[in-house]
PDB file of C-alpha atoms in Angstrom:
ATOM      1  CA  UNK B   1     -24.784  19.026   8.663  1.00 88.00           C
ATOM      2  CA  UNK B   2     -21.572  18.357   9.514  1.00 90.00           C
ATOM      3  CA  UNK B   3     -19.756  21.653   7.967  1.00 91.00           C
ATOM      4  CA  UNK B   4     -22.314  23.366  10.317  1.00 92.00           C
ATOM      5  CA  UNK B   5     -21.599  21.646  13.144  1.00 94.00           C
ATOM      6  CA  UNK B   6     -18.128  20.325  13.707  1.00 95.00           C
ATOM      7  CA  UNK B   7     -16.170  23.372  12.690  1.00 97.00           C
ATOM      8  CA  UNK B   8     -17.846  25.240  15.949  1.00 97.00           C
ATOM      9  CA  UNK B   9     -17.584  21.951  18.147  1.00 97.00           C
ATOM     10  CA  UNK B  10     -13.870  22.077  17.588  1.00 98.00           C
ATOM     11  CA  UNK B  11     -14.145  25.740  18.294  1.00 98.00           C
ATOM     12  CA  UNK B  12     -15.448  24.919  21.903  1.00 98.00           C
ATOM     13  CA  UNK B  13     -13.150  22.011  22.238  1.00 98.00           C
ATOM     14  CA  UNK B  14      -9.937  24.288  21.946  1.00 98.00           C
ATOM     15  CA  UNK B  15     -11.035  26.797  24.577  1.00 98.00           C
ATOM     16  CA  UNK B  16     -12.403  24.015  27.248  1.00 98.00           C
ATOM     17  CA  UNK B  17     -10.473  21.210  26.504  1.00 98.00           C
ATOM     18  CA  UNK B  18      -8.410  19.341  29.064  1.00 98.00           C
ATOM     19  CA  UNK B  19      -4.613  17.506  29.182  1.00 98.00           C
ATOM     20  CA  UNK B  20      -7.074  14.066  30.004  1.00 98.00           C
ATOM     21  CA  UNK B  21      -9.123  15.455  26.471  1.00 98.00           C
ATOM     22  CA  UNK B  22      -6.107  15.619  24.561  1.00 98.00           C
ATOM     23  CA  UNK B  23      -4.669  12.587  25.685  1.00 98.00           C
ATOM     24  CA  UNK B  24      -7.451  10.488  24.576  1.00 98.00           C
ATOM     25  CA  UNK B  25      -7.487  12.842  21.118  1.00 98.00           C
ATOM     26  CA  UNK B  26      -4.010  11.715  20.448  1.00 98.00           C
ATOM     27  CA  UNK B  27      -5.019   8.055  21.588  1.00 98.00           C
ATOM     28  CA  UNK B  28      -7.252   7.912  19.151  1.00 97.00           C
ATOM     29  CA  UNK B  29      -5.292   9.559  16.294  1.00 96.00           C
ATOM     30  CA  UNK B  30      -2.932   6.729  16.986  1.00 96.00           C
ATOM     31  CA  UNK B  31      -5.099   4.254  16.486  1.00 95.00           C
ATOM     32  CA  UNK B  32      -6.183   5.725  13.373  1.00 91.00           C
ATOM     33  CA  UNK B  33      -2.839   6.039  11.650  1.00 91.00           C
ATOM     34  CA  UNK B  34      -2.107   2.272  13.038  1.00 92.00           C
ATOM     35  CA  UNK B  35      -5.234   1.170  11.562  1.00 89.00           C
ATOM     36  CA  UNK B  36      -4.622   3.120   8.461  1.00 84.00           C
ATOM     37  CA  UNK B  37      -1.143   1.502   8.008  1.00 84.00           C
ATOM     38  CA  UNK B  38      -2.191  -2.078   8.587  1.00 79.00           C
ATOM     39  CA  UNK B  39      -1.461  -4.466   6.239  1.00 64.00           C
ATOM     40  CA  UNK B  40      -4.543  -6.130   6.316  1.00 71.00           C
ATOM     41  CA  UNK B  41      -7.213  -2.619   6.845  1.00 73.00           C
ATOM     42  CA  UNK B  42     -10.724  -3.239   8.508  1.00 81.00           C
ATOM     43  CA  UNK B  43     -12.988  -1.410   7.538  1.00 81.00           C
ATOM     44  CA  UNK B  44     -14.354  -1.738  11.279  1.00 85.00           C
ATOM     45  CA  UNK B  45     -11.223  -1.097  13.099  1.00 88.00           C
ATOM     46  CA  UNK B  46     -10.965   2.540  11.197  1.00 85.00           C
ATOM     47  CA  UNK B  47     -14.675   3.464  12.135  1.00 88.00           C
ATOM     48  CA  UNK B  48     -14.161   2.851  15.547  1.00 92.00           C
ATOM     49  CA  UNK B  49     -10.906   4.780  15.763  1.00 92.00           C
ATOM     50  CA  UNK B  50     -12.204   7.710  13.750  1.00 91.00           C
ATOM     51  CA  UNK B  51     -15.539   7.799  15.767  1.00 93.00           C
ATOM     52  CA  UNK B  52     -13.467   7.716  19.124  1.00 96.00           C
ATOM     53  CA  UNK B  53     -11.290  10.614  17.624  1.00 96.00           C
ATOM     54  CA  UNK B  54     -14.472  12.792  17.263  1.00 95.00           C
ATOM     55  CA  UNK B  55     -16.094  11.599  20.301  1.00 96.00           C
ATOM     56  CA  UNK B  56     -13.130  12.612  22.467  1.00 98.00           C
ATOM     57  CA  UNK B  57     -13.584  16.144  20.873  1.00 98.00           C
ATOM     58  CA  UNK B  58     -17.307  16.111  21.626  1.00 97.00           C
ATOM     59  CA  UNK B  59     -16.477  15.381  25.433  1.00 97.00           C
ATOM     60  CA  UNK B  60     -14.214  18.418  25.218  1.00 98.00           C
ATOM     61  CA  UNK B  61     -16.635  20.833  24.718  1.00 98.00           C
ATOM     62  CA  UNK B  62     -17.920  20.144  27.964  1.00 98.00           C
ATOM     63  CA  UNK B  63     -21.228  20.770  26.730  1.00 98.00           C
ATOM     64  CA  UNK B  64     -24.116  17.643  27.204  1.00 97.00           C
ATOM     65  CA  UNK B  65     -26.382  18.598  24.719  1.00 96.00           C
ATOM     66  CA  UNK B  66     -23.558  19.087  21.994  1.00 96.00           C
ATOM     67  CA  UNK B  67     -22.147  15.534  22.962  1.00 96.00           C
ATOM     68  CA  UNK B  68     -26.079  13.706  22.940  1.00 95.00           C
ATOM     69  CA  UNK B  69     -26.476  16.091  19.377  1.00 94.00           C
ATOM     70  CA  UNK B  70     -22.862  14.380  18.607  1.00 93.00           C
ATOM     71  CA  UNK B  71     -24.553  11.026  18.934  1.00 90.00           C
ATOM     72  CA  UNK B  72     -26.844  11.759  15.925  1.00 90.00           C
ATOM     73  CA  UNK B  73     -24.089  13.052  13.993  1.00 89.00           C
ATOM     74  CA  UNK B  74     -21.699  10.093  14.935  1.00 89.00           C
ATOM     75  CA  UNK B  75     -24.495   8.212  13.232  1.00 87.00           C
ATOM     76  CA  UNK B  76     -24.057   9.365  10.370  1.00 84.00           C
ATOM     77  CA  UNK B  77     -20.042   9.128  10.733  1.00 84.00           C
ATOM     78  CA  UNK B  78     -20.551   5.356  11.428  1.00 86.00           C
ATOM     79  CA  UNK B  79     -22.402   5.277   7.680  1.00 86.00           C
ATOM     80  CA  UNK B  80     -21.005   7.211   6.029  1.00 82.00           C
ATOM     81  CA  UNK B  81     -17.643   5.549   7.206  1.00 80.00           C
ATOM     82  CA  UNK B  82     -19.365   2.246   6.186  1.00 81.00           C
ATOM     83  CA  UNK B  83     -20.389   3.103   2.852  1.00 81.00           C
ATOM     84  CA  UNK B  84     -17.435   4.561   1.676  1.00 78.00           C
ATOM     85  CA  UNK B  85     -14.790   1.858   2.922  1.00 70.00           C
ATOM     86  CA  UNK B  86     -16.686  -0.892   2.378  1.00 67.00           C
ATOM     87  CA  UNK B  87     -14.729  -3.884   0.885  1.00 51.00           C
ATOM     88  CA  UNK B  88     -11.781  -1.672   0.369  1.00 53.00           C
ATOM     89  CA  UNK B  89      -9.911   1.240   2.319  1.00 52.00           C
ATOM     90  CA  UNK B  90     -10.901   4.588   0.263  1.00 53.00           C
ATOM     91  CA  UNK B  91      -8.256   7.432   1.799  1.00 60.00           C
ATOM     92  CA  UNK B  92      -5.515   8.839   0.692  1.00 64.00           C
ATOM     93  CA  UNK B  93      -2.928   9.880   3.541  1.00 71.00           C
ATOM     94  CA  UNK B  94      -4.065  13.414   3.394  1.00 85.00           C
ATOM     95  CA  UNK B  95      -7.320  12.120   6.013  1.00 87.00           C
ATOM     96  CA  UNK B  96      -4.664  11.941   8.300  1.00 92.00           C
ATOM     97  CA  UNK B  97      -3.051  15.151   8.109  1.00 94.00           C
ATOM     98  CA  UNK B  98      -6.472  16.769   8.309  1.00 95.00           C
ATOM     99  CA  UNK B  99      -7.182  14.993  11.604  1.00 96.00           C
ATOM    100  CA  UNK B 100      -3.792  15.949  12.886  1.00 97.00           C
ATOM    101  CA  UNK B 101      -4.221  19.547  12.062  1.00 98.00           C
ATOM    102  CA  UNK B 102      -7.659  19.551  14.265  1.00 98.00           C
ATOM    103  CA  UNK B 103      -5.623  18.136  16.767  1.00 98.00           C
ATOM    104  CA  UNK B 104      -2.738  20.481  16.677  1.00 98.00           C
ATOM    105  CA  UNK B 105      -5.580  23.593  16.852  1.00 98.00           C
ATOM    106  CA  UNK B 106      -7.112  22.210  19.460  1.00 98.00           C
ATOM    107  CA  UNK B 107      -4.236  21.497  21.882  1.00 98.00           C
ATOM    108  CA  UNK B 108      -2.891  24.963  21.054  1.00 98.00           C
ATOM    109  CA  UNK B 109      -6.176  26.765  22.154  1.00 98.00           C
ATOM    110  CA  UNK B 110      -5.970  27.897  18.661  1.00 98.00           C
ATOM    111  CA  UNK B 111      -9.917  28.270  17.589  1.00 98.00           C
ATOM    112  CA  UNK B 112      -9.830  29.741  14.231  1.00 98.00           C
ATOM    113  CA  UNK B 113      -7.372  27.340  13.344  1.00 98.00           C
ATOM    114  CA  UNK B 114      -9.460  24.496  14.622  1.00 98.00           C
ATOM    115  CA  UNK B 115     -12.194  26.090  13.069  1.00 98.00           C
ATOM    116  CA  UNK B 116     -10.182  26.085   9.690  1.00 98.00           C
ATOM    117  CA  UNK B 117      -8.748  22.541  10.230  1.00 98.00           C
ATOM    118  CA  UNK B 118     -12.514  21.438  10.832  1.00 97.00           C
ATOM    119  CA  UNK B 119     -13.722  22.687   7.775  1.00 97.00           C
ATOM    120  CA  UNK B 120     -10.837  21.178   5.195  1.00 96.00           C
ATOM    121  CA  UNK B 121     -11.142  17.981   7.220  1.00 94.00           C
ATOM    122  CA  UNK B 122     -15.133  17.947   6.408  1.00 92.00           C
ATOM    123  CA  UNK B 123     -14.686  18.986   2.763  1.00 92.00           C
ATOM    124  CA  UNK B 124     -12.130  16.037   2.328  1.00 89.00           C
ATOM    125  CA  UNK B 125     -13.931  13.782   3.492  1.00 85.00           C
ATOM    126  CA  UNK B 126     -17.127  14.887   1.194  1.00 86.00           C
ATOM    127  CA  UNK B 127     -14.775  14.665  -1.667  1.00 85.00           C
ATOM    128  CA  UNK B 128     -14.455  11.070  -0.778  1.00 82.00           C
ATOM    129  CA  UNK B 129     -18.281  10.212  -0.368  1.00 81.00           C
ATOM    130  CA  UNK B 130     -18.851  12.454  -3.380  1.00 85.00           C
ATOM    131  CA  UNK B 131     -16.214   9.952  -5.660  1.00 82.00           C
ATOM    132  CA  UNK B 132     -17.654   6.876  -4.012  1.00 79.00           C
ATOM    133  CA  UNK B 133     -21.476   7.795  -4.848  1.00 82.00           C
ATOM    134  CA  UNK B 134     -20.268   8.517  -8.552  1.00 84.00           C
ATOM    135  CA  UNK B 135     -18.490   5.843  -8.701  1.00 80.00           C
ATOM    136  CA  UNK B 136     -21.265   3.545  -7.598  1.00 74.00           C
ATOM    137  CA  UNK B 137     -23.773   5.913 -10.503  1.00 74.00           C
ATOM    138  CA  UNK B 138     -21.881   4.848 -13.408  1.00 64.00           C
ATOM    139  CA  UNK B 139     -22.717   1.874 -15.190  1.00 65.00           C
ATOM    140  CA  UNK B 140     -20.190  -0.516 -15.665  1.00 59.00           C
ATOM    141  CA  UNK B 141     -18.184  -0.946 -18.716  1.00 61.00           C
ATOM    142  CA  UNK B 142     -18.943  -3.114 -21.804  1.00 60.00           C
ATOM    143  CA  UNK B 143     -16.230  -5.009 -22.458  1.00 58.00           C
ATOM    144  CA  UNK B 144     -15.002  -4.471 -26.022  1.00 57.00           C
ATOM    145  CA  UNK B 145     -16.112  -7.076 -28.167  1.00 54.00           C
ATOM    146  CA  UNK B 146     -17.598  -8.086 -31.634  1.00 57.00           C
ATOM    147  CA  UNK B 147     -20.979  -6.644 -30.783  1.00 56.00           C
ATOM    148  CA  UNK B 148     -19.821  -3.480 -28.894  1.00 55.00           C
ATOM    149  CA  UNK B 149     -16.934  -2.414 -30.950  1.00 52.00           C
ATOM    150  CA  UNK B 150     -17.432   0.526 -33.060  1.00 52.00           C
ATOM    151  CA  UNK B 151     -15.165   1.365 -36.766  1.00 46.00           C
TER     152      UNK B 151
END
């Protein structure tokens, strides 16, 4: 759902968005690579910052029904988010550059690039979910002992 509908939110965000729009954008980006570089990470702290990130992009569109169909989809963010960072912080750095490189798009009016950004940014972060869920599939390992070792 979300490779079908962020990539053409960002779209819209790049051709309507404002200096106030970017500002909170980079606001939240801020607070995201803060967050991400705490010491101590919260899982909470880094949903809230991500979710503001994509909510400022939703009020750029300046389009109701795609920010109250944004809701849904933050949602989903917000569990997503949840499952995979729960009890431990599950990104490598490259989450970061892929929200940056929306940004960047955006501000420059650039919409295929947006569009682009959007769509590497999604397909990281299914990676992630995707490693998480496996990870969670696999049963755990027997110890190596006297009744499990094999000759």
């Amino acid at each position: 759902v979300r490779l079908i509908f962020e990539p053409q939110v960002v779209r819209l965000a790049a051709t309507r968005r404002t200096e106030k729009d970017l500002e909170a954008m980079s606001t939240a980006l801020e607070k995201l690579v803060e967050v991400s570089e705490a010491a101590r990470r919260r899982t909470s702290d880094y949903i809230k910052a991500d979710l503001s990130f994509h909510h400022a992009i939703l009020l750029a569109t300046r389009n109701d029904l795609l920010v109250q169909l944004g809701a849904i989809i933050e949602n989903a963010l917000r569990q997503r988010d949840a499952l995979v960072h729960r009890g431990s912080f599950n990104q490598d750095a490259s989450f970061l550059d892929h929200h940056w490189a929306v940004f960047r798009a955006i501000s420059e009016r650039d919409e295929e690039g947006a569009e682009h950004a959007s769509h590497a940014l999604v397909a990281q972060a299914s990676s992630v979910l995707e490693n998480v869920l496996a990870s969670k599939n696999r049963p755990p390992k027997k110890p190596l002992g006297p009744a499990n070792a094999t000759a």
